[in-house]
Short mmCIF file of C-alpha atoms (C1' of nucleotides) in Angstrom, two decimals:
data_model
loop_
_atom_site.label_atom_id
_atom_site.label_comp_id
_atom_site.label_asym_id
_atom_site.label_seq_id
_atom_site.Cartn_x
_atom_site.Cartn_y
_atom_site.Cartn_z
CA UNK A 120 0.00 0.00 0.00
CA UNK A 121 1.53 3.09 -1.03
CA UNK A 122 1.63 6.75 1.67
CA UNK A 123 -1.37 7.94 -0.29
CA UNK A 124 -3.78 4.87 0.61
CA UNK A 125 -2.21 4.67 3.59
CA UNK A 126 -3.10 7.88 4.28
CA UNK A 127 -6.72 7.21 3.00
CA UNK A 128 -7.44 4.43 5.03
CA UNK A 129 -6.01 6.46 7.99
CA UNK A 130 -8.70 9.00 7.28
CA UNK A 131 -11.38 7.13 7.10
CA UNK A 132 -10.57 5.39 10.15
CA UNK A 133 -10.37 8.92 11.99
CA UNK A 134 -14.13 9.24 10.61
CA UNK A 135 -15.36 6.34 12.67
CA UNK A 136 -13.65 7.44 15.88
CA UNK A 137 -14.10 11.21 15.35
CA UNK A 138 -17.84 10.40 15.11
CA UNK A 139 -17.79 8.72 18.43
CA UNK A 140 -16.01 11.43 19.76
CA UNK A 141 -18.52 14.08 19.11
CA UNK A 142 -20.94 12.16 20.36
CA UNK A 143 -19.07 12.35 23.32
CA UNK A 144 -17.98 16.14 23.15
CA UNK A 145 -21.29 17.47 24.38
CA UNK A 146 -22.58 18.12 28.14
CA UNK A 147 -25.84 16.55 28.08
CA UNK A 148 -24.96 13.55 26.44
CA UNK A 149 -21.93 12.50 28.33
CA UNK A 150 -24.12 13.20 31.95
CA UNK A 151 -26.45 10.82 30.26
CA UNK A 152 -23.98 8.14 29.39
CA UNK A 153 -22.12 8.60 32.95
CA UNK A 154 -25.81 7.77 33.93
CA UNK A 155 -26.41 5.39 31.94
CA UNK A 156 -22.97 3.61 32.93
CA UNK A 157 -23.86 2.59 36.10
CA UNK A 158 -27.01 0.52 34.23
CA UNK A 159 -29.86 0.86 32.50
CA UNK A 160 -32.30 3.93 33.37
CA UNK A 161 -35.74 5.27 31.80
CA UNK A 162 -36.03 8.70 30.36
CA UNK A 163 -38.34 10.12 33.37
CA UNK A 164 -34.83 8.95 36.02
CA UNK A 165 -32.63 10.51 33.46
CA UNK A 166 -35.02 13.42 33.53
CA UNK A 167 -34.76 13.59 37.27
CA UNK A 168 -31.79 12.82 37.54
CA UNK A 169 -29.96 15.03 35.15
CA UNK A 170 -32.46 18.50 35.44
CA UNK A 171 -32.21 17.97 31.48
CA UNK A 172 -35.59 19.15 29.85
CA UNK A 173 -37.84 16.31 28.08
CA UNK A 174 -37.48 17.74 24.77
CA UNK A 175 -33.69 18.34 24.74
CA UNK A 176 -33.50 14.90 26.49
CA UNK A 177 -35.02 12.80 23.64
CA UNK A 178 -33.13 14.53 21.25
CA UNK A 179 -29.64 14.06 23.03
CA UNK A 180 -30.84 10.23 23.38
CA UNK A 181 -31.81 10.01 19.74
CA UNK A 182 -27.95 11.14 18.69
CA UNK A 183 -26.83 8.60 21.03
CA UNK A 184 -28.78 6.04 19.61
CA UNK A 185 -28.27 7.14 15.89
CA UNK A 186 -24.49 6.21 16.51
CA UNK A 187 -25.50 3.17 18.21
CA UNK A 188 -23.76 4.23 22.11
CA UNK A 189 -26.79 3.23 23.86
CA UNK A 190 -29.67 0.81 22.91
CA UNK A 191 -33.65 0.74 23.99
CA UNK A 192 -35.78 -1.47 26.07
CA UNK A 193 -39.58 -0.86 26.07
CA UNK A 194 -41.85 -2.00 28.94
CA UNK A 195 -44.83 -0.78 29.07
CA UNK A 196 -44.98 3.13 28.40
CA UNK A 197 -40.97 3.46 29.76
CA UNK A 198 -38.08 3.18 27.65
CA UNK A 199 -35.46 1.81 29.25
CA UNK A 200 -31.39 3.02 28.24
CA UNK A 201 -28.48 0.73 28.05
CA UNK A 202 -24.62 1.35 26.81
CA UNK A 203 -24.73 -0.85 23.85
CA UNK A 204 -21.30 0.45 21.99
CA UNK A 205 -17.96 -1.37 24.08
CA UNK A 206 -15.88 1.15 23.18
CA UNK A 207 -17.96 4.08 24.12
CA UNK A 208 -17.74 1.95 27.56
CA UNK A 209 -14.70 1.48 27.75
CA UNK A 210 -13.93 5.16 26.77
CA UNK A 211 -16.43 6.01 29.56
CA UNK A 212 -14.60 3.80 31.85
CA UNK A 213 -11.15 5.40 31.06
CA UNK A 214 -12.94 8.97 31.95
CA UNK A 215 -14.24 7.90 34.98
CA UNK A 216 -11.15 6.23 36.05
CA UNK A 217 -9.05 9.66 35.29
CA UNK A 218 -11.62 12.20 36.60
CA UNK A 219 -14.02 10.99 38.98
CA UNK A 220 -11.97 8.74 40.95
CA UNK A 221 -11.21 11.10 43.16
CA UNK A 222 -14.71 12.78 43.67
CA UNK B 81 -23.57 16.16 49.67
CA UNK B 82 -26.98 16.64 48.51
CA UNK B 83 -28.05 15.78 45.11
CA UNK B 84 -27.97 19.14 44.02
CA UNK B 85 -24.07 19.78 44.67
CA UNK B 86 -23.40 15.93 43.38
CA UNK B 87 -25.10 16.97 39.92
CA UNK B 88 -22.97 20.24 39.95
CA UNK B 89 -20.17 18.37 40.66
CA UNK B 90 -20.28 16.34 38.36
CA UNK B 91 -21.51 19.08 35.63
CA UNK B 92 -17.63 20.27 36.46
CA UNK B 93 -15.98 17.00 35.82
CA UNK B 94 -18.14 16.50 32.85
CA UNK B 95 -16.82 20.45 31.56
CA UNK B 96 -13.06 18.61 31.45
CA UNK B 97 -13.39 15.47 30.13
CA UNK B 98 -15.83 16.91 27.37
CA UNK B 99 -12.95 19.81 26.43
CA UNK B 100 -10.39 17.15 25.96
CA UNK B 101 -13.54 14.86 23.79
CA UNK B 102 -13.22 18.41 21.99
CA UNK B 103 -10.19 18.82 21.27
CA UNK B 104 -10.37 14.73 20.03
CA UNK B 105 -13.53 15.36 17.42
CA UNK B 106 -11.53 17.06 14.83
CA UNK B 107 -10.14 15.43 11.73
CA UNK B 108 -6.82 17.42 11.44
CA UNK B 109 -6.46 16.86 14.78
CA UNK B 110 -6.88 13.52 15.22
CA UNK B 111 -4.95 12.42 12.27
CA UNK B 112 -1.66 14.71 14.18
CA UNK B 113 -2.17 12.84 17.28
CA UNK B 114 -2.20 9.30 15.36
CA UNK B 115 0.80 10.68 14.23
CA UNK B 116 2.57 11.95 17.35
CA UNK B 117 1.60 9.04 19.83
CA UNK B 118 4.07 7.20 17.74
CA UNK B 119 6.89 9.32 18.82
CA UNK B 120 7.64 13.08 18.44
CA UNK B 121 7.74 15.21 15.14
CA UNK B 122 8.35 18.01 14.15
CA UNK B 123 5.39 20.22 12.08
CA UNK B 124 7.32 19.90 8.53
CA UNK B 125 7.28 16.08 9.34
CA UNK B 126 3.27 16.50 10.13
CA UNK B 127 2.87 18.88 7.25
CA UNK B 128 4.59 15.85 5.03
CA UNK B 129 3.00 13.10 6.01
CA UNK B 130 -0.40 14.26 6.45
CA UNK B 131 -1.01 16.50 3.72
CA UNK B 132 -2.52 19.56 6.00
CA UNK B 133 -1.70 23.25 5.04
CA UNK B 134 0.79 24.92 6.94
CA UNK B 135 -1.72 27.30 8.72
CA UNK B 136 -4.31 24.61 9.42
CA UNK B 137 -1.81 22.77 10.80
CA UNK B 138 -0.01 25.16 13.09
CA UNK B 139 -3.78 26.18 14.06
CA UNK B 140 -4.80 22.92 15.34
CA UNK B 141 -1.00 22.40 16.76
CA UNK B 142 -2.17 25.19 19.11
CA UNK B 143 -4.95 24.12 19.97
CA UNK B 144 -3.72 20.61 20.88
CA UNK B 145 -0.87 22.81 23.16
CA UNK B 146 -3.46 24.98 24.40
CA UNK B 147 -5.19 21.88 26.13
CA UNK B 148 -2.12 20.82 26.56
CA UNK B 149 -2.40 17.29 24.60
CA UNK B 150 1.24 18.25 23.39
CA UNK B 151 3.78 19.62 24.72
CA UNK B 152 6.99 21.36 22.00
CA UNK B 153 10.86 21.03 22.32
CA UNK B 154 12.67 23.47 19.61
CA UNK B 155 15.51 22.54 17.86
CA UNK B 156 17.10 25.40 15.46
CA UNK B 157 14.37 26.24 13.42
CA UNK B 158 12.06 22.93 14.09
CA UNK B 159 9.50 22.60 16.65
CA UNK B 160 9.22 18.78 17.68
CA UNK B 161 5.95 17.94 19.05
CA UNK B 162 4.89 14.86 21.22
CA UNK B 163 1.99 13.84 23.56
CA UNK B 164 2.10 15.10 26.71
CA UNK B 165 -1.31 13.84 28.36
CA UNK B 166 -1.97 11.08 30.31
CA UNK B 167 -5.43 10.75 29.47
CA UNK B 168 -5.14 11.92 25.94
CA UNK B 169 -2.46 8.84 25.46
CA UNK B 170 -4.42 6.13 27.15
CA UNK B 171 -7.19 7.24 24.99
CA UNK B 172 -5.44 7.19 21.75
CA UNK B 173 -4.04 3.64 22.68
CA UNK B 174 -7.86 2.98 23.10
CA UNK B 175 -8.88 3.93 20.08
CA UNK B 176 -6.14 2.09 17.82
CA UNK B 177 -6.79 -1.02 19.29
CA UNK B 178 -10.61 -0.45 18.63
CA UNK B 179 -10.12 0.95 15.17
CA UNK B 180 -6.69 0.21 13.78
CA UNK B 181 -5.81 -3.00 15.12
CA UNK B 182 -7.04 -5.09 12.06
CA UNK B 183 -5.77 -2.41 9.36
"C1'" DA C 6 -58.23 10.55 28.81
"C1'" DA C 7 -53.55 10.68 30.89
"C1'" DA C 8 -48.67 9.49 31.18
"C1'" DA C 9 -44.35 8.76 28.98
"C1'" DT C 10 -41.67 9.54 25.25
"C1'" DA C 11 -40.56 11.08 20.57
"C1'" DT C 12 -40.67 14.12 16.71
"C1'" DT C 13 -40.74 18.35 14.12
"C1'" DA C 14 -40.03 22.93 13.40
"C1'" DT C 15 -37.94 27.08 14.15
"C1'" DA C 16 -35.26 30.78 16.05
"C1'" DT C 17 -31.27 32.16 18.08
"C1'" DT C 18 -26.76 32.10 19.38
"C1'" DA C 19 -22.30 30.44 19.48
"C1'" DA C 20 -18.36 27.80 18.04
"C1'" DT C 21 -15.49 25.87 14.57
"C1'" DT C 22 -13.17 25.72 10.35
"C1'" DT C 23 -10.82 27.70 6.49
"C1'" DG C 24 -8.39 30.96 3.68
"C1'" DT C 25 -5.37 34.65 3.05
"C1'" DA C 26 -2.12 37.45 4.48
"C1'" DT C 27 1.47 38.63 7.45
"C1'" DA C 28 4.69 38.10 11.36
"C1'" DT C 29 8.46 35.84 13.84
"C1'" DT C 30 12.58 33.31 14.47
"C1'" DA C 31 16.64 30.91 13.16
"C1'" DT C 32 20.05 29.92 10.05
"C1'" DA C 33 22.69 30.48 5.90
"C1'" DA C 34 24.68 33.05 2.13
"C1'" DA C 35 26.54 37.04 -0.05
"C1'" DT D 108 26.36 42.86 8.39
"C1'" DT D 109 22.74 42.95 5.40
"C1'" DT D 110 19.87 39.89 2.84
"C1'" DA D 111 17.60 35.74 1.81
"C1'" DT D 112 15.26 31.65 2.92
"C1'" DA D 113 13.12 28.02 5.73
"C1'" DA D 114 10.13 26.80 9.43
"C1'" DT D 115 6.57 28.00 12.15
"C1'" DA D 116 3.09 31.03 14.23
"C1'" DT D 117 -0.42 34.51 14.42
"C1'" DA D 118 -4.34 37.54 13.05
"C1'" DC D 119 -8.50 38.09 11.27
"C1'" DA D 120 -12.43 37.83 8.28
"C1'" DA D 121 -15.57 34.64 5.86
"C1'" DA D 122 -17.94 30.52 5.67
"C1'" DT D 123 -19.78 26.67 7.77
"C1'" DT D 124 -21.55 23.91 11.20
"C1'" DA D 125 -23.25 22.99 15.74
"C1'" DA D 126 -25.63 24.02 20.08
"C1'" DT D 127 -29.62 25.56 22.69
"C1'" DA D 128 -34.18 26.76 23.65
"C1'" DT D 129 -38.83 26.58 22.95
"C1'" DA D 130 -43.24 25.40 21.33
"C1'" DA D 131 -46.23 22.51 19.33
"C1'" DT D 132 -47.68 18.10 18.11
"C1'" DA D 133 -47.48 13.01 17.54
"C1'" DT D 134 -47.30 8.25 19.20
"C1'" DT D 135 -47.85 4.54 22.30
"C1'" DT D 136 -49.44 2.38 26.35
"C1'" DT D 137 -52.38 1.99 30.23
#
DNA sequence: AAAATATTATATTAATTTGTATATTATAAA
DNA sequence: TTTATAATATACAAATTAATATAATATTTT
């Protein structure tokens, strides 16, 4: 493979992981995963839990599941959140290791 | 601490860890750390092997310093550049395993 | 009907990226 | 010692993209 493929591949590689990282790169959506780390949780906990407005919320939890970082359970009228992407958990886990151990 | 103060807390943490998820979600930026976690390099190296224009590149070179990613040694007229975060390197490492392992 | 969640639309603001030009610094050459 | 050149950085405006807030409405389940 010559530098200039190389160089492709390489870039379309970044895409994957730059994706995940903008996922990451925003407030409400990394409270909700740090949430959503410790197991799964309906909207109306996250809601509570987070002081996040419903509107905003579902939105934030649509990009998350649009890049496939969390996946949904439905019982009865709750939907239920789960981490469903290992290495948005174990890029969660490195986070919490290196910033909240010490809270 | 009451639930309050822990969700302000950890609206704080969150502030850091999403600057450095930031400073990750960018192309350019990416692509130079790929490039620097394999050893330092100066920006005509960078400019070289990853095809960015001079003032992009010395752009996102400061912003990478300014969160302090990177840290510079100068030698005559070169500026070397390597990785000078903790996080930011266990995070890379992450990543290429996820992403790169099987290119 | 009411509760829980999602969607759509829209307005506003803010942040990021890019391009062009110019500045700085260090070395080398005349 | 001026002058030239290489390497890098900075400034700033223009263009693009993203974030945030809000309101209204839709869907699904009980």
């Amino acid at each position: 493979m010559d530098q200039t493929s190389k160089m492709e591949k390489l870039q379309q590689t970044a895409d994957q992981a730059i994706n995940l990282m903008k996922v990451l790169a925003n407030k409400d959506r990394m409270i909700l995963l740090c949430q959503i780390s410790s197991g799964e949780k309906c909207v109306s906990e996250l809601e509570e839990a987070t002081g996040i407005k419903q509107p905003t919320l579902s939105q934030q939890l649509t990009v998350l599941r649009n890049e496939a970082v969390v996946a949904t359970r439905k019982d009865g009228k709750k939907v239920y959140y789960s981490l469903a992407s290992e290495i948005a958990a174990t890029l969660m886990d490195v986070l919490h290791e290196h910033y909240c151990s010490k809270l």
